[in-house]
Phi, psi and omega in degrees: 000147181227171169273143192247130179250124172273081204254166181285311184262167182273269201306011169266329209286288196291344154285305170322285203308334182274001171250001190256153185285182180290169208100328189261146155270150178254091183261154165236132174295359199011076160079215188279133212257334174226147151232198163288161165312151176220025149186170181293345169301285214294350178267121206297170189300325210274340188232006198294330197273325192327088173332303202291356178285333197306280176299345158105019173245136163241110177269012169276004204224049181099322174092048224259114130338135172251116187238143202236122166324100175261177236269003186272336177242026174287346168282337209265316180306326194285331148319300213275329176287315173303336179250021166285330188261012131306336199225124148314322163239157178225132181234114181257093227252066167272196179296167191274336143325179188294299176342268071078300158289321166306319174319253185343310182305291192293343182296306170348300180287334195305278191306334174040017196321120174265021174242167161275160219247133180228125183265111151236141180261097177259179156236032187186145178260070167221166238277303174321284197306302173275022149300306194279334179290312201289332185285037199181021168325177177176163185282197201273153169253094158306344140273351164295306172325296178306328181292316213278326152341285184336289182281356172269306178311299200307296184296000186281312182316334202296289203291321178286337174279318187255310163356255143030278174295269185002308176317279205278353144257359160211322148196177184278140173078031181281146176226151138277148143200221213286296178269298178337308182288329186293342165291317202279320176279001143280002152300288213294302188314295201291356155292306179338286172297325171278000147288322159304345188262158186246095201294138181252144151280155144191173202228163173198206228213135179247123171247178178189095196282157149210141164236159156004107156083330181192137189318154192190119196287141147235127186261121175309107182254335199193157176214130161091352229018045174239159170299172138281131158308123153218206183313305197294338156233051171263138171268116184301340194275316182224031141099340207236184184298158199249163187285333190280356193242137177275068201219128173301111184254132191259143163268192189272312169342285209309302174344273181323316201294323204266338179285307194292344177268333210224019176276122162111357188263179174224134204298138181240117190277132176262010187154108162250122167230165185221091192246138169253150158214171206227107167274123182259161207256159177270142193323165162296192181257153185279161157302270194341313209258344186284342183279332169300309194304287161343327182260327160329272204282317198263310222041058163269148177247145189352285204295315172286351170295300197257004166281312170318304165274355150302289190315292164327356150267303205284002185268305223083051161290326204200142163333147200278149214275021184221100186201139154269340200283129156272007188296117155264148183295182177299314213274358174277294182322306174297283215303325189305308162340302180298323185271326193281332172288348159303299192254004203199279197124136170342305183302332163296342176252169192273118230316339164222102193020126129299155173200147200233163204246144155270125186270321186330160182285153174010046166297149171186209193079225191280182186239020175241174177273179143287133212202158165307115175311137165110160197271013169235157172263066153353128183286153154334315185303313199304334204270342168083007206259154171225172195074225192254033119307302162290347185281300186269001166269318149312302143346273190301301157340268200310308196291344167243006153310295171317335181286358184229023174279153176278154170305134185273128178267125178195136164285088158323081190266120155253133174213129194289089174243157219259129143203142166070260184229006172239140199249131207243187178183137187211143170241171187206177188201128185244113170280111151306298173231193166236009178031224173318331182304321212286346169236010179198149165201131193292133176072027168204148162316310171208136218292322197270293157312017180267316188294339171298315198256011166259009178236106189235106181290140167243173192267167175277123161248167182263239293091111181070023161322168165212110155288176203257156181237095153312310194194136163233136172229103177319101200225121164270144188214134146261152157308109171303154174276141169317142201282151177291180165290124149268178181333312199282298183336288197284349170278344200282317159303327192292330198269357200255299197275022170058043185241114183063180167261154179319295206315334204249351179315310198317291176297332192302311171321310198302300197317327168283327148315301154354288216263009181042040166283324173252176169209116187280132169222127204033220194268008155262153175286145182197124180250173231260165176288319154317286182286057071319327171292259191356287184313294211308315194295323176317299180256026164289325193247327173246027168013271194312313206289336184243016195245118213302333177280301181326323158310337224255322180312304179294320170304328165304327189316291203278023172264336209268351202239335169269348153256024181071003181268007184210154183251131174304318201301294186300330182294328175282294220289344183266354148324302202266276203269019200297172153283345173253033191259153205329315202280305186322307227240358140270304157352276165307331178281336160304307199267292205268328153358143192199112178332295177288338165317337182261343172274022204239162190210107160290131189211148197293134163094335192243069215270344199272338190245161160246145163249110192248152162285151179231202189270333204258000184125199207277163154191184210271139175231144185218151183066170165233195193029240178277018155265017184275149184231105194261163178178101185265185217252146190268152228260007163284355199276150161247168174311330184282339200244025175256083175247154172002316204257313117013279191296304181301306200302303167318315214239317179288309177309331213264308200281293202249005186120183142335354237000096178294108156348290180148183220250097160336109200292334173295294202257007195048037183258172179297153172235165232199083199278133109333129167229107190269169167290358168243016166131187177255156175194171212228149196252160154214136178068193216267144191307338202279327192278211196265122196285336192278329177256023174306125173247121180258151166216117218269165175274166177281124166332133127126329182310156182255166173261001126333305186287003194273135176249198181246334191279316166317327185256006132318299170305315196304291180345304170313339176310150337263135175294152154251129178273342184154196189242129182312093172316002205239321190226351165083000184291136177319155179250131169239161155250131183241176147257171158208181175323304181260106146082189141337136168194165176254153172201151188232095173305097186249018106127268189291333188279323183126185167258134165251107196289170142191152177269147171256146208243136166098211175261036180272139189236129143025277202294302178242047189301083198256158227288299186306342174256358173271320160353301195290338180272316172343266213305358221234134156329156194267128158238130163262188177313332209227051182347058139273137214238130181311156144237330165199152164258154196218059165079213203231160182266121225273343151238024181213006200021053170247145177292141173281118154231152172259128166216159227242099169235207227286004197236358195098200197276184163189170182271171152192107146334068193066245175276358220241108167228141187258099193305163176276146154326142178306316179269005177281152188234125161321313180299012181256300215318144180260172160315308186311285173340310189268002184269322191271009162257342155319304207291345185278342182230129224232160147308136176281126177266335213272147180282179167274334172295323179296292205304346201250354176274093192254040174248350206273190199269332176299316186303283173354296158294350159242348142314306186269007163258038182052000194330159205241178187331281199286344179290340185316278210299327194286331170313284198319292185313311166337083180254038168319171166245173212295311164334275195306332175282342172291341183264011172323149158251101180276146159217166176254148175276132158284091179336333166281323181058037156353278185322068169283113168293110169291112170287000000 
């Protein structure tokens, strides 16, 4: 007999077991072993006439779950079960976390276990850390189970409930949920304001000084003794000087007038000052912050952030990776310590231990910060790891070697200089020492250019000095809009207003992205003509649901119910059944809700026109009755670039055609601009001709349509070259554009096309075979960068291959069509054929059409409306042909309210 220890991945599974003693076995649950139904299938036959099976909650009965096996993890049970009986002891070692704990509770419940039973927690996998765990076992924390019920029920009333109305007042497969909608309307607000802002001019003076040995920047602050106008007192609301400020706005004339007064005169230093100050290194890293930094420095995103640092936790690199506590153990501190005296020298380090305070809104979780494993620290070289495994794991390294780093000391020069009535000012910034900078400096790659592009020398001066006057240059600036969000921003905010946990940013970022409420360009969020409808409807009918504070309260709630200072029960029933509670307020939102009103989309500045969702996207409505004019808006377009001029363009193509270009100097047919439902692009000859031998050319991502020439679209027009022939197949090489860009493709005729993207300073125009070869030969990324990663064989019934592949969303198997994300905690490097075939077996081919899916009149839509599918459950719905057998043998249980099963330590 052995003790069998349960952890969530095979790749936790296979670290632990190299610290345990002999006896143990390791299994992994790959991740949660019972959840709610995620679709109307999955609910058994004994509760389906159950109104209340609809949401998987009976919210007349208490508020009890229905938790159900689903059907990908009834093998792993039926493993876990075979190898219990086998074992004398049972050890339930998931993560330490509400998760983490929730895990453990069902297995608990599963499993039933007749041996004794043990909860252990670590926050590091090395040998010291589960030594110390196995002496120190402890039961299950039943508030934590509970805060996490809780909070799993809640989002479920959320998500199941209002999703639905969403279905049916504005489009099919739309989701709300707890946090998810409230991220999304501070997307929406700061798009708002930057449709309300109004952009300012103003002008100043560029000077370019010598002094003794070297050249030196001066900025124009004041004429006259009055300040110069700059951004910071412009009012965003009208474009102009704010009311409260007494400050000279230079236009370009006055600009120009003043450069032309004081040119050739001579310059004087009026005033040097020099202030120290002293910079301290930042605490270590957070679940919140190490995924902000990571999206800085890496452009990783919240999900690749923390899928990276799960794996780097489960080899036993780092710590555990879901934590609010900025705290470190002693044994973290020596170690940190140890290296900076090692690699820096003693004087680098700081005169005393640092130990950092967690400041965050409901910090809890694990107690430590993230950090390097172990009671020594493996240099980034030492570790053998690469990519961005090694990218974040340097990361982590440096912040937190650096939190026990000396203060970096640097002097701040200002020195004032006078000519004719205007007063000019140039800075400068001197590293005394560099303390912590010399191994980290937040937002930049490397420390020694950090410190380099923060040290700006200015030359040595007196006080009544005259420096050489090179050059003055007259420079206009408008005022900017607020910047949109990117990841790093919007986790900073979510986590600063106390919304939601650091641990859930990662799917939330996703989940909206999903759903096609945001859309990322370049590293910003920029949300959709949809979330813009959603939020409104939200916060006309649903307030509460989106307003940061009331979230931020429920989340105290539910920290408050895991520490026994709050009863979960009364909290749900004034949620739900309250008078201003959820079920009233769908109740309602069904009766006054009026479709088109919700599918009508408002937007600042645009009183003249509606912008409405359709089945096919938004698209522009003008006039009324049989004078009405639809024109839809292409779907690269966002709400900010829908302004007025925008609009005439669109509606005029839409009225009278097309623009004609001008004439092909070659063939003399007409050339034609366009605005498709993907952007604009440009035609030759006329749509009236045979469409089939018609040639398009999309415009290049960022250009405008102002900037289109006859010559441009002539080059576009050349598109796609052939470069030659593939030596392998004998088949053409081309080069094109496309929607997302440049690319090359090799037409292998019955086999398909083989796509690469172009990289770099690789150009179109001139691109040549050999280098298109050379992109070839280079692994396939697609448009959505899924990427193969292994094939793990061929499937038995049809011996076409199973492979994992690593796309935008993380990895998945995939079959023919068919394809299945991995469980959260499964590792491509694990899965076997077995695994993925029966995970293949959980998702049928999708039958249902696009026309099927948007009739959310028929009785089938209906009926699955009203089962709430939540995010992630959407694609299984749809997809799902099981038959009714197999959903009569789901396997269920109810939670018991006593909760009897206490895991004895």
């Amino acid at each position: 007999m052995s003790t069998l220890v349960i952890v969530e991945s095979p790749t936790k599974a296979r670290t632990i077991k190299n610290f345990l003693p002999p006896g143990y076995r390791v299994e992994a649950s790959m991740g949660h072993v019972r959840d709610l139904p995620q679709s109307a299938t999955d609910i058994p036959a004994t509760v389906k006439s159950e109104e209340w099976a609809k949401l998987g909650v009976n919210v007349d009965a208490d508020f009890e779950p229905l938790y159900i096996v689903p059907e990908d993890k009834k093998k792993v049970v039926r493993e876990l079960k075979a190898a219990l009986k086998n074992a004398s002891e049972l050890i339930l070692a998931t993560d330490e976390d509400r998760e983490g704990e929730s895990i453990s509770w069902h297995l608990l419940q599963l499993l039933q276990p007749k041996v004794p039973t043990k909860r252990m927690v670590f926050h590091e996998i090395t040998s010291e850390a589960i030594g110390n765990a196995l002496q120190n076992c402890r039961n299950i924390n039943e508030q934590l189970v509970q805060a996490q019920e809780t909070r799993r029920i809640l989002d479920r009333l959320v998500g199941y409930t209002v999703s639905p109305l969403l279905w049916k007042k504005i489009s099919w497969g739309l989701s709300a949920g707890r946090v998810q909608s409230v991220a999304v309307r501070l997307i929406v607000n700061r798009e708002r304001d930057r449709r309300a802002f109004k952009s300012g001019s103003y002008w100043d003076l560029k000077a370019t000084l010598f002094a003794p040995k070297q050249e030196f920047p001066a900025q124009l602050v004041s004429v006259r003794g009055k300040n110069i106008a700059t951004g910071k007192d412009f009012d965003e609301s009208t474009g102009r000087i704010a009311a409260n400020r007494n400050v000279e706005l230079l236009d370009e004339a006055g600009a120009i007038a003043l450069q032309n007064r004081i040119t050739g005169k001579t310059w004087t230093v009026g005033n040097i000052e020099e202030r120290p100050n002293n910079r301290k290194p930042s605490p270590p890293f957070t679940t919140s912050t190490l995924q902000q930094e990571a999206n800085r420095k890496l452009r990783l995103s919240a999900r690749d952030t923390m899928r990276t640092a799960q794996a780097l936790y489960e080899q036993g690199y780092i710590t555990y990776m879901r934590t609010d506590s900025v705290h470190l153990s002693q044994q973290a501190i020596t170690a940190a310590r140890t290296c900076v005296e090692q690699m820096y020298g003693a004087n680098y380090l700081s005169p005393q231990p640092r130990q950092y305070a967690t400041k965050s809104k409901g910090a809890q979780e694990a107690h430590e910060a993230i950090r390097p494993a172990g009671e020594t620290f493996r240099t980034p070289q030492q570790t053998g790891l690469s990519g961005r495994e090694l990218q974040l794991y340097d990361l982590i390294w440096k912040r937190t070697v650096a939190s026990q780093m000396a203060d970096a000391r640097q002097t701040t020069i200002a020195v004032q200089l006078q000519v004719e009535d205007a007063v000019f000012r140039a800075s400068g910034k001197r590293i005394d020492f560099p303390g912590f900078f010399r191994a980290y400096v937040e937002g930049s790659d490397d420390p020694d250019a950090a410190i380099e592009g923060q040290e700006v020398i200015l030359p040595a001066m007196a006080v009544g000095d005259h420096p050489e006057c090179r050059q003055i240059v007259p420079s206009g600036h408008d005022t900017q809009p607020p910047a949109r969000y990117t990841e790093a921003s919007l986790v900073k905010t979510l986590e600063s207003e106390g919304i939601g946990r650091p641990s859930t940013y990662a799917s939330i970022i996703g989940t909206i992205c999903d759903r096609g409420y945001v859309q990322q360009i370049q590293n910003a969020l920029v949300p959709t003509f949809t979330a813009f409808a959603v939020t409104a409807l939200l916060e006309e009918h649903f307030p509460n649901l989106v307003d940061t504070g009331f979230t931020s309260k429920m989340e105290q709630t539910l920290d408050d119910i895991s520490t026994g200072s709050a009863n979960w029960l009364p909290y749900l029933r004034e949620f739900y059944h309250g008078k201003e509670g959820l079920q009233i307020l769908v109740k309602n939102g069904e009766k006054e809700i009026a479709s088109d009103a919700a599918r009508t989309v408002h937007l600042e500045g645009l009183e003249n026109v509606k912008i409405k969702l359709g089945q096919y996207g938004a698209y522009i409505q003008v006039g009324e009755g049989d004078n009405t004019i639809n024109a839809s808006i292409p779907t690269n377009f966002t709400p900010s670039d829908l302004v007025p001029e925008k609009i005439e363009t669109i509606l005029k193509q839409k009225i009278e055609g097309p623009d004609q270009i001008g004439i092909h100097p070659e063939t003399n047919e007409p050339i034609f601009l366009h605005v498709g439902p993907y952007g604009p692009y440009v035609q030759l000859g006329s749509s009236k001709d045979d469409k089939a031998k018609l040639k398009r050319a999309s415009l290049p991502k960022g250009m405008q349509l102002e900037q289109l020439t006859l010559e441009i679209a002539v080059d576009l027009l050349k598109m796609p070259r052939t470069l030659g022939v593939h030596p392998d197949t004998g088949k053409k090489v081309q080069a094109n554009l496309g929607r997302f860009g440049p690319y090359v493709v090799h037409d292998r005729g019955k086999d398909g096309k083989d796509y690469r993207s172009l990289k770099g300073d690789d150009d179109p125009y001139t691109i040549t075979l050999e280098r298109a070869l050379e992109l070839l030969a280079q692994p396939k990324v697609t448009r959505g960068s899924a990427q193969v990663l292994r094939s793990v064989g061929t499937h038995p019934a049809d011996e076409q291959p199973v492979e994992i592949y690593m796309g935008k969303y993380g990895p998945y198997v995939k079959h023919g069509k068919v394809n299945v994300s991995l469980p959260k905690d499964s590792s491509p490097d694990d899965l076997t054929l077995e695994q993925a075939i029966a995970l293949l077996a959980t998702k049928a081919p999708a039958k249902s059409s696009k026309a099927t899916a948007s009739k959310t009149t028929t009785s089938k839509a209906k009926t699955t409306a009203k089962t709430g599918t939540s995010t992630k459950a959407k694609t299984s719905t749809k997809s799902s042909t099981k038959s009714s057998t197999k959903t009569s043998k789901t396997t269920t249980t109810k939670t018991t309210r006593t909760r009897k099963a206490t895991v004895k330590g």
